[in-house]
Short mmCIF file of C-alpha atoms in Angstrom, two decimals:
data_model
loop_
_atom_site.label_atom_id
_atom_site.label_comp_id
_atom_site.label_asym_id
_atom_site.label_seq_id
_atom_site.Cartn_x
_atom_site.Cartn_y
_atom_site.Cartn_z
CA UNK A 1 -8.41 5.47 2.58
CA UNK A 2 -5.84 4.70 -0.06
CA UNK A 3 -2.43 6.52 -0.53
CA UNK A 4 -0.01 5.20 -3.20
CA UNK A 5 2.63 7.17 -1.95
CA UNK A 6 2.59 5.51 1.44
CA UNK A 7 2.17 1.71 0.34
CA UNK A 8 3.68 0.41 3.29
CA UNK A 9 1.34 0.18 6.59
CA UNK A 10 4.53 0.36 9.67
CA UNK A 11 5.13 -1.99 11.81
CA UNK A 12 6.41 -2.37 14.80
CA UNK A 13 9.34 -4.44 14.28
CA UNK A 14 10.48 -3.18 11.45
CA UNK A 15 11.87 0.57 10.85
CA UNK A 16 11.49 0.31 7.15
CA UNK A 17 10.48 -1.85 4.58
CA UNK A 18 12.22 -2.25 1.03
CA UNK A 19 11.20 -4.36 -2.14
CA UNK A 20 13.94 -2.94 -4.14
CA UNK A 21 16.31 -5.84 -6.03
CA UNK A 22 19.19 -6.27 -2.96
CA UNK A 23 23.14 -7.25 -2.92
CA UNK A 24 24.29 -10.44 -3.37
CA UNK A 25 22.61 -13.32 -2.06
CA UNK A 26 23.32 -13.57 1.89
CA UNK A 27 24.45 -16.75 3.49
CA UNK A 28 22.83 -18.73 6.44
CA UNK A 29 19.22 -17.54 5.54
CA UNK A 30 16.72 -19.44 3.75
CA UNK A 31 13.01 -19.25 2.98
CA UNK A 32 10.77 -22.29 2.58
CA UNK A 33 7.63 -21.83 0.72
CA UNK A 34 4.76 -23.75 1.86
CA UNK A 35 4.57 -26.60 -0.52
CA UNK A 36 8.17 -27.04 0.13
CA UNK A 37 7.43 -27.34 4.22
CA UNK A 38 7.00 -30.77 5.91
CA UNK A 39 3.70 -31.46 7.12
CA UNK A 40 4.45 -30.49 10.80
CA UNK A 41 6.57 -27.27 9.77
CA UNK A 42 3.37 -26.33 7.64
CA UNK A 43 0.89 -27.49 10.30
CA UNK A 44 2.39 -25.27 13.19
CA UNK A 45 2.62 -22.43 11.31
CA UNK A 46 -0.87 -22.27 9.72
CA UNK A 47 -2.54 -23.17 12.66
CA UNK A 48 -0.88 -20.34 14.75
CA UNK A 49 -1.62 -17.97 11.84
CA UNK A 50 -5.51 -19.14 11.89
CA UNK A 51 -5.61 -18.28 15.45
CA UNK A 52 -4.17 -14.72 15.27
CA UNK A 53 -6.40 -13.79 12.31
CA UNK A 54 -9.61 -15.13 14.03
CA UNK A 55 -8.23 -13.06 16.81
CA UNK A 56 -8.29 -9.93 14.08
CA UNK A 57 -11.51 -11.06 13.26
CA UNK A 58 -13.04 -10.35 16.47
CA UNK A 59 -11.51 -8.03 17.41
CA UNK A 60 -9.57 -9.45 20.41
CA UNK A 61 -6.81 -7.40 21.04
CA UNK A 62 -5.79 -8.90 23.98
CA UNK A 63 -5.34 -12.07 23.00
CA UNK A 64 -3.40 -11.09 19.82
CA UNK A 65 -1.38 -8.93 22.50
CA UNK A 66 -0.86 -12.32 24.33
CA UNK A 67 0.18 -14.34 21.12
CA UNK A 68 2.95 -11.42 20.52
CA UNK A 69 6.84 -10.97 21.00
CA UNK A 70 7.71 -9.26 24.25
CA UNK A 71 9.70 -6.48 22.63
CA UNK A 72 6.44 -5.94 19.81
CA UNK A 73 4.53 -5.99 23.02
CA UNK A 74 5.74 -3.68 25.08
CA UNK A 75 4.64 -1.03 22.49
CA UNK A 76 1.56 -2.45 20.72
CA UNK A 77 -1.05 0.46 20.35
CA UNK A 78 -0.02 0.45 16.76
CA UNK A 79 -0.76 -2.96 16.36
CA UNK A 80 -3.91 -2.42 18.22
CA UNK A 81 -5.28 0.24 16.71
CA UNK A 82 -4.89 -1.49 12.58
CA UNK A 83 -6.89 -4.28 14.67
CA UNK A 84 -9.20 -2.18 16.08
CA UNK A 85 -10.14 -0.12 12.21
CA UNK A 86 -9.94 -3.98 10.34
CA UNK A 87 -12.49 -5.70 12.61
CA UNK A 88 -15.64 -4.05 11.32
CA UNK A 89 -14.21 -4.37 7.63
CA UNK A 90 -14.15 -8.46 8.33
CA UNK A 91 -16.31 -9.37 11.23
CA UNK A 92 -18.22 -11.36 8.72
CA UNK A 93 -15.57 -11.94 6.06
CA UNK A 94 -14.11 -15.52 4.85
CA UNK A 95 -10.89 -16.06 6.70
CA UNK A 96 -8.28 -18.00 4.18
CA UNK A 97 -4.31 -18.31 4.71
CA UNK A 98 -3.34 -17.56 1.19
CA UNK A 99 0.18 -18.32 1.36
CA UNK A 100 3.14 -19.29 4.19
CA UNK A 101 6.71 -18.67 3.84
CA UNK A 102 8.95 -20.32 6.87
CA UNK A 103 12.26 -17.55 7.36
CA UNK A 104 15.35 -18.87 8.72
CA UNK A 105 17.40 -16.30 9.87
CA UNK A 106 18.97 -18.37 12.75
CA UNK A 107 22.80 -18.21 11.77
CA UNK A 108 22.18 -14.54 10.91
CA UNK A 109 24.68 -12.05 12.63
CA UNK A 110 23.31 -9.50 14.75
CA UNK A 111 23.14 -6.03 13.32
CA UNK A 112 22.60 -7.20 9.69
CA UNK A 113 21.76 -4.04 7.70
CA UNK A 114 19.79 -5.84 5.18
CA UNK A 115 18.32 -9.42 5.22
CA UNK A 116 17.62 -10.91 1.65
CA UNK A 117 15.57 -13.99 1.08
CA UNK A 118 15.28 -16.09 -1.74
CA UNK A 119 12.48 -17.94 -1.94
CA UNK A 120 12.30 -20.81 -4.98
CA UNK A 121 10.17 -23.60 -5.38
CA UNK A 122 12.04 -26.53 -7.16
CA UNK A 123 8.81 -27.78 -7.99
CA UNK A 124 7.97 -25.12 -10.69
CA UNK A 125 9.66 -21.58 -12.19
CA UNK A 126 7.96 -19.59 -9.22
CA UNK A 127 10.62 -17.17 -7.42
CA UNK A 128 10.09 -14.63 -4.71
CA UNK A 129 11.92 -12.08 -2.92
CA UNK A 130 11.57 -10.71 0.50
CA UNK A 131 14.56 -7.93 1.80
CA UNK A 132 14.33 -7.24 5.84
CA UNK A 133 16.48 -4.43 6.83
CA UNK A 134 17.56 -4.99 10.82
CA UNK A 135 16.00 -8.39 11.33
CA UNK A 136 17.51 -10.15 14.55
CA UNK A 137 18.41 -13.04 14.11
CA UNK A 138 15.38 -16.16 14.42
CA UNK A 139 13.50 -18.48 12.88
CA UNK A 140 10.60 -16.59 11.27
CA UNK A 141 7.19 -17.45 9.37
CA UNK A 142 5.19 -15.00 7.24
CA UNK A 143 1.39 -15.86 6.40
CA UNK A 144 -0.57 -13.99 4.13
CA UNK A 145 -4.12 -13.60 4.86
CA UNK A 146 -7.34 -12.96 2.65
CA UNK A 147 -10.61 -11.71 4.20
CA UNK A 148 -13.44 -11.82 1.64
CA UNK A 149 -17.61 -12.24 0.93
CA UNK A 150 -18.06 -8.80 2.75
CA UNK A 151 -18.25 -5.21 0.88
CA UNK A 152 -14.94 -4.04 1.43
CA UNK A 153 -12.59 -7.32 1.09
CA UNK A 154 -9.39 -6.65 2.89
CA UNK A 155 -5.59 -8.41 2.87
CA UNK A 156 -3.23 -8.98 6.03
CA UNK A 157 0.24 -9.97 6.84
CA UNK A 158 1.27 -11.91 9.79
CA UNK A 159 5.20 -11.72 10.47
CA UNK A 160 5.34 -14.73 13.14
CA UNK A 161 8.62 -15.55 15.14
CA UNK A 162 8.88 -19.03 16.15
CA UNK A 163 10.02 -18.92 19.78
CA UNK A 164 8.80 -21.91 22.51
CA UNK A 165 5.65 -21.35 20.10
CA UNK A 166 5.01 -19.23 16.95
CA UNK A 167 4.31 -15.40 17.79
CA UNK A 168 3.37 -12.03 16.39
CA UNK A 169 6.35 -9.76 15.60
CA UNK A 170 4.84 -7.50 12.95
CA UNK A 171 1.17 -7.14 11.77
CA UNK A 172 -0.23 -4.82 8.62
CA UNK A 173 -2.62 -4.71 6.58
CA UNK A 174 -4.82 -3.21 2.99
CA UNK A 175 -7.61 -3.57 0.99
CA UNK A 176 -8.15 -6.46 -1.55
CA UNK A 177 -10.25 -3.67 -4.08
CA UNK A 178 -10.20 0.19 -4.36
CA UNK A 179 -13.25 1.29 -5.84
CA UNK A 180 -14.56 -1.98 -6.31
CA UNK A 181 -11.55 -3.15 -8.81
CA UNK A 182 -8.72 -5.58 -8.03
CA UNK A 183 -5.01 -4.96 -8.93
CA UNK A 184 -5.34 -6.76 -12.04
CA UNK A 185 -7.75 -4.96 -13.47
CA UNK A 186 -5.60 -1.64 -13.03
CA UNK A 187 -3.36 -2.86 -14.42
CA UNK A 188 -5.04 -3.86 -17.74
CA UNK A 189 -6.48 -0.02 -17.47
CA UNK A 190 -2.96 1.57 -16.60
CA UNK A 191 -1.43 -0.91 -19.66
CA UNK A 192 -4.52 0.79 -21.52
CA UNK A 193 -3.85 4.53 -20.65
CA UNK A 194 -0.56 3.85 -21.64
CA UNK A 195 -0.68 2.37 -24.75
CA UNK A 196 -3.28 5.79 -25.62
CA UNK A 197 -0.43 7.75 -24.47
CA UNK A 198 -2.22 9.11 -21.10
CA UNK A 199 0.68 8.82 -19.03
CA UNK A 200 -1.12 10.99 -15.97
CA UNK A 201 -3.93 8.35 -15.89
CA UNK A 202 -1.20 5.20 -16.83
CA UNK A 203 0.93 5.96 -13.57
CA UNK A 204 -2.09 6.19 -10.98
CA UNK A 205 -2.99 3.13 -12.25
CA UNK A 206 -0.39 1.40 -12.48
CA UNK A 207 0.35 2.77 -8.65
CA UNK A 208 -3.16 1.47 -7.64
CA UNK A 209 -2.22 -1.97 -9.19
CA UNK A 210 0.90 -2.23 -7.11
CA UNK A 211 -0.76 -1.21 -3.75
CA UNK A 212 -3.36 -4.03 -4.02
CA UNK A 213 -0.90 -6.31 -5.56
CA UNK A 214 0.35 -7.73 -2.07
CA UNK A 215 -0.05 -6.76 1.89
CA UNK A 216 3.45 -5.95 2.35
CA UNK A 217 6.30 -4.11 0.50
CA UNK A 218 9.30 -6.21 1.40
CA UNK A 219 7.82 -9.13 -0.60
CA UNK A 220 8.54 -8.67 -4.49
CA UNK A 221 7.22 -11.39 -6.88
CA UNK A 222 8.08 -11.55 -10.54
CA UNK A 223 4.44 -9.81 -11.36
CA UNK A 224 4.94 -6.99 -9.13
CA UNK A 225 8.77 -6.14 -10.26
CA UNK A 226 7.11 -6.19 -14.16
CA UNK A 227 4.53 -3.97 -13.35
CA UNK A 228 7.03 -1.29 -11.59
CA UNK A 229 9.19 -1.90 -14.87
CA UNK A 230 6.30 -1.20 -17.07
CA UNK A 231 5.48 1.84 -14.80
CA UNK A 232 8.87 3.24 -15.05
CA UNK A 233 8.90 2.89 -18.86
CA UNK A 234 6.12 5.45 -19.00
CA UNK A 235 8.42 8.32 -17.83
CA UNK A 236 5.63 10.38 -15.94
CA UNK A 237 7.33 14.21 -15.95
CA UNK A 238 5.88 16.68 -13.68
CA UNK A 239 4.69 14.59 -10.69
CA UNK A 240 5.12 16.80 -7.71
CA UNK A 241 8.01 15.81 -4.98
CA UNK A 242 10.98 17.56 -4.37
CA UNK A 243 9.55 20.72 -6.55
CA UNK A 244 5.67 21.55 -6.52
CA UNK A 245 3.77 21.03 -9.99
CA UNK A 246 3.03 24.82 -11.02
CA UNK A 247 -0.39 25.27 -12.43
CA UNK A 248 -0.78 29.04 -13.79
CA UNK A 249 -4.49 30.15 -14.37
CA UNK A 250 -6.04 33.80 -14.68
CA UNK A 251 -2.74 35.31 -13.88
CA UNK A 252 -2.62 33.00 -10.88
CA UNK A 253 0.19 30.28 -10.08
CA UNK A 254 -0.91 27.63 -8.19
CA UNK A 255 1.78 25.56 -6.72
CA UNK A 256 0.80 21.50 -6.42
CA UNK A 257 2.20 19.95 -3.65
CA UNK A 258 0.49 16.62 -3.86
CA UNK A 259 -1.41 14.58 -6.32
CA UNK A 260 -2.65 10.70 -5.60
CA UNK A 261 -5.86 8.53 -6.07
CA UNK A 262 -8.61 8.08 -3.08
CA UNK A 263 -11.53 5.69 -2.72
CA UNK A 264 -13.27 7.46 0.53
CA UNK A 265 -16.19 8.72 -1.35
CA UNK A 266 -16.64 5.58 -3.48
CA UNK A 267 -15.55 6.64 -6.66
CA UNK A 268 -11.70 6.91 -7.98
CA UNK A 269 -10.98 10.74 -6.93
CA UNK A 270 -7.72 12.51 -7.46
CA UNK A 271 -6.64 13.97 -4.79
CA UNK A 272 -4.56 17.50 -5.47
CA UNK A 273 -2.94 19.81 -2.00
CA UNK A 274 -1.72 22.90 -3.12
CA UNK A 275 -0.54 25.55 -1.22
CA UNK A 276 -2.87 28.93 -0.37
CA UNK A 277 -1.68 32.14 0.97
CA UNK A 278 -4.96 32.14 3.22
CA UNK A 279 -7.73 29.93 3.46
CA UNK A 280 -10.16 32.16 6.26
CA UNK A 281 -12.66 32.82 3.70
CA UNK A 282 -14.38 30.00 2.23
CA UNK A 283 -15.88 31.78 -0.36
CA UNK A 284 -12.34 33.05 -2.08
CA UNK A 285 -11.16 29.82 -1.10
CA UNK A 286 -13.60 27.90 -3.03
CA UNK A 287 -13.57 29.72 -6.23
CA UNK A 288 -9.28 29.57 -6.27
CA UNK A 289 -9.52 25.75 -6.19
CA UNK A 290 -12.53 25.58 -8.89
CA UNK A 291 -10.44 27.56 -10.65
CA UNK A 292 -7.71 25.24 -10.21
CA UNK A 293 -9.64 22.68 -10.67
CA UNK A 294 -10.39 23.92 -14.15
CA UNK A 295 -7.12 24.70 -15.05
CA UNK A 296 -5.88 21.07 -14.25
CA UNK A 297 -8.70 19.60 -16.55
CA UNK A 298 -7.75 21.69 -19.17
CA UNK A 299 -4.30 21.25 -19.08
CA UNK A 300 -4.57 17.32 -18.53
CA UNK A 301 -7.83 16.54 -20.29
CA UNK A 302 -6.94 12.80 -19.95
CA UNK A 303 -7.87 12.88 -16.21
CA UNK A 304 -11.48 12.77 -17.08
CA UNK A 305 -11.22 9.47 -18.29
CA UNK A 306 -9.32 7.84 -15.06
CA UNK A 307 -11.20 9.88 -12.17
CA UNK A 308 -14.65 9.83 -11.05
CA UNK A 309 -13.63 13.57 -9.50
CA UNK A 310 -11.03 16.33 -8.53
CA UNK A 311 -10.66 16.37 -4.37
CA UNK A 312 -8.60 19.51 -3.83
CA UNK A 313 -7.34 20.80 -0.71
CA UNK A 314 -6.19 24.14 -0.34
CA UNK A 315 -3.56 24.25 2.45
CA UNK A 316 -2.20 27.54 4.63
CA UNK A 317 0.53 28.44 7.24
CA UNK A 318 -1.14 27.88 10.62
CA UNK A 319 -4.91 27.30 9.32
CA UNK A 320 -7.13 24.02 8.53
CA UNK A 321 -7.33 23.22 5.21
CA UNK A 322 -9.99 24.09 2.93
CA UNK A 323 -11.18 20.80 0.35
CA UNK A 324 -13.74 20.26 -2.09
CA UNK A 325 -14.82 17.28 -3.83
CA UNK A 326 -16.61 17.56 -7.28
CA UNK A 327 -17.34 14.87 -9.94
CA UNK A 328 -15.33 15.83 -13.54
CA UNK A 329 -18.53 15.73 -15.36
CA UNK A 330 -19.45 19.40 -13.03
CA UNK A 331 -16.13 21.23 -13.86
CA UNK A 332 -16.67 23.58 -16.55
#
């Protein structure tokens, strides 16, 4: 269900999605925030975004396919298919338009690498970035969308391109909660672990807090760009990425390929993939990974305190890998 490491949900338009800071400000863009919109500008585009995400709602991917960019279109089973796992999250859910953000790109050249907006409200200190690698040039609108009162609240992103009418041209979405908590209050916990010097428990957090922070990567708000600053200052060492996290135990190395926080079971799980010589016999497989288990609580005690459980995979050349899920409280 949730993967820190892959925040950003593709989409079709788009090849990749930054939220990094970006060069100098570019010229003949603009982005109007909705408050800032005239009446008609902000009428259009909310509308049109109201109809798409009822469309979600239901579960009508044809007509979403209808209200979409030709070129989006033409290969939509992307598209379709984050339709087709939302609808049952929100059949029942409170549709709002949390925010709107009108995109003028028209002057743009073609081939742009990078496409930075500003987006200020003269009306109060509130300033918001969005950087678009590859966007052709357009008018654009971008609609944020909140999908609440059911069990598993959710968050969506509309990318709309206003052509004879407003269209789809990129559509993604996440959850509002991950194991029932919002990104504020990881945040408060990561700020917590940190401040206790758990800097294991502190980064998941604080990764958690990010994820659920917005639907989409390329925006960056003041908020989100403290909380990767405070993130960064806690210098996690040992993460595994280009080199695996080595875990010795009972003469045994164990070399970590993977660590991040899951929800699927309904408690906060870490999630651990290490890599196994051979993973044919379940029985040697599952006493390796309680013993790696073991060795990971031992040698990062603080993990009890952020994780409901250890879900570790054990993973082989050429055979399906081996997992089990147990709650901290059982490793001994």
């Amino acid at each position: 269900m949730f993967l820190p490491h892959q925040w950003c949900l593709r989409f079709s338009l788009l090849l990749m999605i930054l939220a990094s800071a970006a060069p100098a400000k570019l010229l003949a863009v603009s982005c109007t925030m909705q408050g800032e919109m005239t009446d008609d500008q902000r009428s259009a585009l909310l509308q049109s975004a109201r109809n798409i995400a009822l469309a979600v709602q239901s579960g009508n991917v044809a007509t979403v396919r209808a209200s979409t960019i030709p070129s989006v279109a033409a290969q939509f089973d992307s598209i379709a298919n984050s339709i087709q796992k939302l609808q049952p999250l929100i059949s029942s859910a409170a549709i709002t338009i949390d925010a709107l953000y009108a995109l003028d790109a028209s002057d743009l050249k073609p081939g742009q690498e990078q496409t930075q907006f500003f987006c200020d409200s003269p009306n109060s200190t509130l300033h918001e970035e969005m950087t678009i690698p590859q966007l052709p040039p357009g008018s654009y609108g971008l609609a944020l969308v909140h999908a609440t009162g059911v069990p598993q609240p959710q968050q969506f992103a509309l990318l709309l391109e206003k052509n004879a009418n407003w269209q789809l041209a990129g559509f993604f979405f996440r959850p509002l909660l991950v194991a029932g908590h919002d990104s504020l209050w990881y945040w408060t916990r990561a700020r917590a672990f940190a401040q206790k010097g758990e800097k294991w428990n502190a980064h998941f957090y604080y990764e958690i807090a990010g994820y659920l922070a917005t639907p989409i990567d390329f925006l960056n708000t003041p908020n989100l760009e403290k909380l990767v600053g405070e993130q960064a200052a806690v210098k996690l060492e040992g993460l595994p990425g280009e080199q695996p996290l080595r875990i010795t135990s009972n003469g045994k190395t164990y070399s970590i390929t993977n660590m991040h926080a899951d929800a699927s079971l309904g408690g906060l799980d870490l999630v651990v993939r290490y890599t196994a010589t051979d993973t044919s016999d379940p029985v040697a497989t599952r006493a390796q990974i309680l013993d790696l288990m073991k060795a990971l609580l031992t040698q990062y005690p603080e993990l009890k305190d952020g994780f409901h459980g250890l879900w570790v995979f054990a993973e082989a050349p050429s055979q399906r890998p081996f997992g089990i899920e147990l709650p901290v409280s059982e490793i001994h």
